PDB file of C-alpha atoms in Angstrom:
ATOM      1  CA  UNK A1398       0.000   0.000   0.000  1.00 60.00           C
ATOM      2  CA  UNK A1399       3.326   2.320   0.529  1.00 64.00           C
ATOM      3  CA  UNK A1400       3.672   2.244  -3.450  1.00 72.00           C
ATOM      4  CA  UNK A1401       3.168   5.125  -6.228  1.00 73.00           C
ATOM      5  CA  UNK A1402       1.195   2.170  -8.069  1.00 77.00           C
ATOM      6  CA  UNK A1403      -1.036   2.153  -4.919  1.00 72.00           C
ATOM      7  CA  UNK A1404      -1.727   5.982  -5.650  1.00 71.00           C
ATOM      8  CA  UNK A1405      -2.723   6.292  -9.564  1.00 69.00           C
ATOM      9  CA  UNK A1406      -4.116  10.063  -8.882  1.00 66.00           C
ATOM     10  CA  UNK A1407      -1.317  11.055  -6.246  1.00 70.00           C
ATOM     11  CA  UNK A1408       2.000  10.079  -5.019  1.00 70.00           C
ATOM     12  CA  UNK A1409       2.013   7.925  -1.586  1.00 67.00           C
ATOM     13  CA  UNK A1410       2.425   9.379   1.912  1.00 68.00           C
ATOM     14  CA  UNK A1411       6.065  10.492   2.101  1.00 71.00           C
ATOM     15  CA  UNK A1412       8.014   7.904   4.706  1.00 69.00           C
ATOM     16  CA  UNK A1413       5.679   5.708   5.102  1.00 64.00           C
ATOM     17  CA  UNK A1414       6.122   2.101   5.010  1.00 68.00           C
ATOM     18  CA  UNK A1415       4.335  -1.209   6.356  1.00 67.00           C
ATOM     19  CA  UNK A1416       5.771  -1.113   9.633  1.00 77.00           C
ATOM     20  CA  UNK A1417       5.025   2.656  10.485  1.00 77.00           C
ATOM     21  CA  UNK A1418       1.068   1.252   9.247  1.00 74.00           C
ATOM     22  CA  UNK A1419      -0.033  -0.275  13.240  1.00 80.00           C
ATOM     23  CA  UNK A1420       1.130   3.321  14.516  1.00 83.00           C
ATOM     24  CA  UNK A1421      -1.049   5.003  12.259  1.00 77.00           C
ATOM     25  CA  UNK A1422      -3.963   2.247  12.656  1.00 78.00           C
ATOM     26  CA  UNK A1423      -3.845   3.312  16.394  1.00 85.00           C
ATOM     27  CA  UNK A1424      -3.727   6.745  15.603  1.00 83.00           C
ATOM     28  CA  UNK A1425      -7.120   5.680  13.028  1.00 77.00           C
ATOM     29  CA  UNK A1426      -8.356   4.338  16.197  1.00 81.00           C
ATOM     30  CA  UNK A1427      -8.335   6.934  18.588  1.00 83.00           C
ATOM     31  CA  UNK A1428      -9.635   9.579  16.319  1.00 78.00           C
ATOM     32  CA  UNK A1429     -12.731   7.077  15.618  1.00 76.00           C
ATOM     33  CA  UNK A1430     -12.727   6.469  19.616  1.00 79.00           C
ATOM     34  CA  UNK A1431     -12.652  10.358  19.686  1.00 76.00           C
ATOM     35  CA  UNK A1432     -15.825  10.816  17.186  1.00 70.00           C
ATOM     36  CA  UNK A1433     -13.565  13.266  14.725  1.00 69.00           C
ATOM     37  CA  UNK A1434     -13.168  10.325  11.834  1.00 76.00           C
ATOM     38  CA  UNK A1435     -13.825   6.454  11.547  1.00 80.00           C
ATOM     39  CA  UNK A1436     -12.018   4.199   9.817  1.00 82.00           C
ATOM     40  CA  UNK A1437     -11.598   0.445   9.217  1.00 83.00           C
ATOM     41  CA  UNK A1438      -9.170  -1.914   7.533  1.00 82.00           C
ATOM     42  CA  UNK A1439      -9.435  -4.637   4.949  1.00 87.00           C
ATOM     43  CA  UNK A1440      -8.007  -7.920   5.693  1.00 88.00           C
ATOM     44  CA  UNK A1441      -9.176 -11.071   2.698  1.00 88.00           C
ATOM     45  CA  UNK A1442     -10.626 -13.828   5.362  1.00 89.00           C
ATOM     46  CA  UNK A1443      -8.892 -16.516   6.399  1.00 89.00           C
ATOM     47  CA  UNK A1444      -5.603 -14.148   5.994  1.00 88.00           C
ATOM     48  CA  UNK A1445      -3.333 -11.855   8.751  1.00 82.00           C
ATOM     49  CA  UNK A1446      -2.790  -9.581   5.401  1.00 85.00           C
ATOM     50  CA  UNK A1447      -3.290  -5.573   5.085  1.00 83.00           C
ATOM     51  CA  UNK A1448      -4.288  -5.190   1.908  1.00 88.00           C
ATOM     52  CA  UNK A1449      -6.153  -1.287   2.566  1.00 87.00           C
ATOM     53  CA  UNK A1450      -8.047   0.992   4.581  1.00 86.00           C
ATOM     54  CA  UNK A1451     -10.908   3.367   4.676  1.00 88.00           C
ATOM     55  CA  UNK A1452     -12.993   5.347   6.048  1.00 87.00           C
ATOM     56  CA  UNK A1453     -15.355   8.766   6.711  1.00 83.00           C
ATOM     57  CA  UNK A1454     -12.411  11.538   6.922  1.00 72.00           C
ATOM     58  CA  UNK A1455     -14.587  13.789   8.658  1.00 66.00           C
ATOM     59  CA  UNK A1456     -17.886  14.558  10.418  1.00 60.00           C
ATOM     60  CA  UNK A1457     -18.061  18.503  10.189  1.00 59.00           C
ATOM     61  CA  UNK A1458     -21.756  20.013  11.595  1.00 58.00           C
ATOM     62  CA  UNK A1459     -23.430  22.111   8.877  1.00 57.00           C
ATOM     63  CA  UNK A1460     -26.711  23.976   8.139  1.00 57.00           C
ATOM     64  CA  UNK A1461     -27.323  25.035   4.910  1.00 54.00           C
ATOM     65  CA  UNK A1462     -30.361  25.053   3.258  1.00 51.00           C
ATOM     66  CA  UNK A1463     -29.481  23.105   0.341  1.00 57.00           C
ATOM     67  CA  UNK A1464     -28.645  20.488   2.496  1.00 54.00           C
ATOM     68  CA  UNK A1465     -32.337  20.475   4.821  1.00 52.00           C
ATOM     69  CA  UNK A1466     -34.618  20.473   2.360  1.00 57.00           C
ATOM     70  CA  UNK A1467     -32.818  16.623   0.797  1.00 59.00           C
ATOM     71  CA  UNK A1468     -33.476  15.317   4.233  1.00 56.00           C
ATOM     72  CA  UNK A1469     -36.263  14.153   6.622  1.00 59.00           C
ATOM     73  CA  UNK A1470     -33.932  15.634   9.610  1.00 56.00           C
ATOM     74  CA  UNK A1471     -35.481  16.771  12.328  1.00 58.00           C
ATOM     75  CA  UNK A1472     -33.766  20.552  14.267  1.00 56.00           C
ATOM     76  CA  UNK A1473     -31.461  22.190  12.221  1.00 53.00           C
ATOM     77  CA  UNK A1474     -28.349  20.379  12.273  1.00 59.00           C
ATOM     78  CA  UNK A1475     -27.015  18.178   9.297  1.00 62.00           C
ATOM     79  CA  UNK A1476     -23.627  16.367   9.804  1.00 64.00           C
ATOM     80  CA  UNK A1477     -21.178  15.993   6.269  1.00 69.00           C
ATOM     81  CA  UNK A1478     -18.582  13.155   5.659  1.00 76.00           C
ATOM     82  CA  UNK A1479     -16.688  12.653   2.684  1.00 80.00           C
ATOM     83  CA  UNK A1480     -15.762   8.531   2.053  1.00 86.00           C
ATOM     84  CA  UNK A1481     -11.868   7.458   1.345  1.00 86.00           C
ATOM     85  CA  UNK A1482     -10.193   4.426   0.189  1.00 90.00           C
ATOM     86  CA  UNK A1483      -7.456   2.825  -0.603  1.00 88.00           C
ATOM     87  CA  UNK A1484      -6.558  -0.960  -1.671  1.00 92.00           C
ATOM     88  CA  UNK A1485      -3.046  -2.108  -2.193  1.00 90.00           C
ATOM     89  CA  UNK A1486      -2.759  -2.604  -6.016  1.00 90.00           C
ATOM     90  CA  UNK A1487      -1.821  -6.048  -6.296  1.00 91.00           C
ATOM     91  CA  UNK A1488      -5.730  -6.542  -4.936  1.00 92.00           C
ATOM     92  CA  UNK A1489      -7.047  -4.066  -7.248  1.00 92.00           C
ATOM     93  CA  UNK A1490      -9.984  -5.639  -9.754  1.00 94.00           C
ATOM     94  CA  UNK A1491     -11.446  -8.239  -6.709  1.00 94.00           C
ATOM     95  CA  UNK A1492     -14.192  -6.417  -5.763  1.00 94.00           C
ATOM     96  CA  UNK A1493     -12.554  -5.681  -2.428  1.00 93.00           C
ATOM     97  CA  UNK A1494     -12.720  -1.583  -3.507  1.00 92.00           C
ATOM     98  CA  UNK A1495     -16.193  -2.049  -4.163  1.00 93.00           C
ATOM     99  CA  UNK A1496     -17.141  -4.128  -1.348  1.00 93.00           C
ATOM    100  CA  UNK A1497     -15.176  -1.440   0.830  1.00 93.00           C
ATOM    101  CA  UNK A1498     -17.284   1.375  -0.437  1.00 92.00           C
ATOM    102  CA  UNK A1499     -20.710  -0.695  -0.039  1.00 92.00           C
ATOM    103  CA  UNK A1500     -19.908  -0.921   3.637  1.00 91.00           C
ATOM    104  CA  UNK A1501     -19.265   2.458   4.590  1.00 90.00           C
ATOM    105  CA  UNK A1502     -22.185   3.431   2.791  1.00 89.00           C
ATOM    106  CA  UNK A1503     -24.714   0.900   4.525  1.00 90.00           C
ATOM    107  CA  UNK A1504     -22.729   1.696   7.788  1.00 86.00           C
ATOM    108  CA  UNK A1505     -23.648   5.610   7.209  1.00 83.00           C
ATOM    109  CA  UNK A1506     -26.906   4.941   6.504  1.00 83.00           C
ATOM    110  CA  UNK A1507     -28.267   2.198   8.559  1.00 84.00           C
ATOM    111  CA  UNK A1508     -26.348   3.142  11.532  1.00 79.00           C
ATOM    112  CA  UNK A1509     -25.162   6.933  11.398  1.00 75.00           C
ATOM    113  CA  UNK A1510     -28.368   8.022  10.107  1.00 73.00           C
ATOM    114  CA  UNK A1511     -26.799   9.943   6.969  1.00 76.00           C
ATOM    115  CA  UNK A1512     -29.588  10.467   4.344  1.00 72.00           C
ATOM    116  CA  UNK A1513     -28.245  11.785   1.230  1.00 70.00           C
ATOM    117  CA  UNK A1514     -24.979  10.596  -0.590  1.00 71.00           C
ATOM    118  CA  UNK A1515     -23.073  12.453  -3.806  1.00 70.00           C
ATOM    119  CA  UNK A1516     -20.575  11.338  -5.634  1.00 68.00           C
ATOM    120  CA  UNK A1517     -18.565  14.086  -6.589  1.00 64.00           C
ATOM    121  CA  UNK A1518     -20.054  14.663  -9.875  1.00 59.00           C
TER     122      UNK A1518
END
């Protein structure tokens, strides 16, 4: 996941490498234990193998309009997240990227209450 064929839109995190990854997982961790982002990781069953991560990378409070009248919500405040992954490349093309995105989706909806979803077009 460390390598620029990892990152086909962007190079890869300067210094970072598979054995800095559990330091940043716990870092993942206590900013999802700290309600600021949420993340998980993708490991194939049956495996002990990183093969990517993802995520909401953030949970900022708005209140505009635009937003309100898309949504059943009740008082005035709306909550935005924007959805992140990445898969290592040698995994790209097995449905892991799309299974990933499925998730977090169904999570946001089903369990964080989040009613309307863009996708950047």
């Amino acid at each position: 996941m460390t390598v620029p064929e990892s990152f086909p839109f962007g190079e890869p995190e300067e210094g970072l490498t598979f054995e800095k990854l559990p330091a940043r997982i716990q870092k993942f961790a206590k900013m999802s234990a700290d309600g600021k982002n949420a993340f998980l990781v993708v490991e194939p069953r049956g495996t002990d193998e990183l093969i990517g991560y993802g995520g909401y990378n953030t949970s900022e409070s708005v209140d505009p309009p635009e937003f309100l009248d898309q949504t059943t919500l009740q008082g005035s405040k709306a909550y935005m997240t924007d959805i992140g992954i990445i898969i290592d490349h040698k995994h790209w093309r097995k449905g892991y990227g799309l299974e990933l995105i499925s998730v977090l989706i169904e999570y946001a909806k089903n369990e964080l209450g989040c009613q309307v979803f863009r996708d950047g077009r």
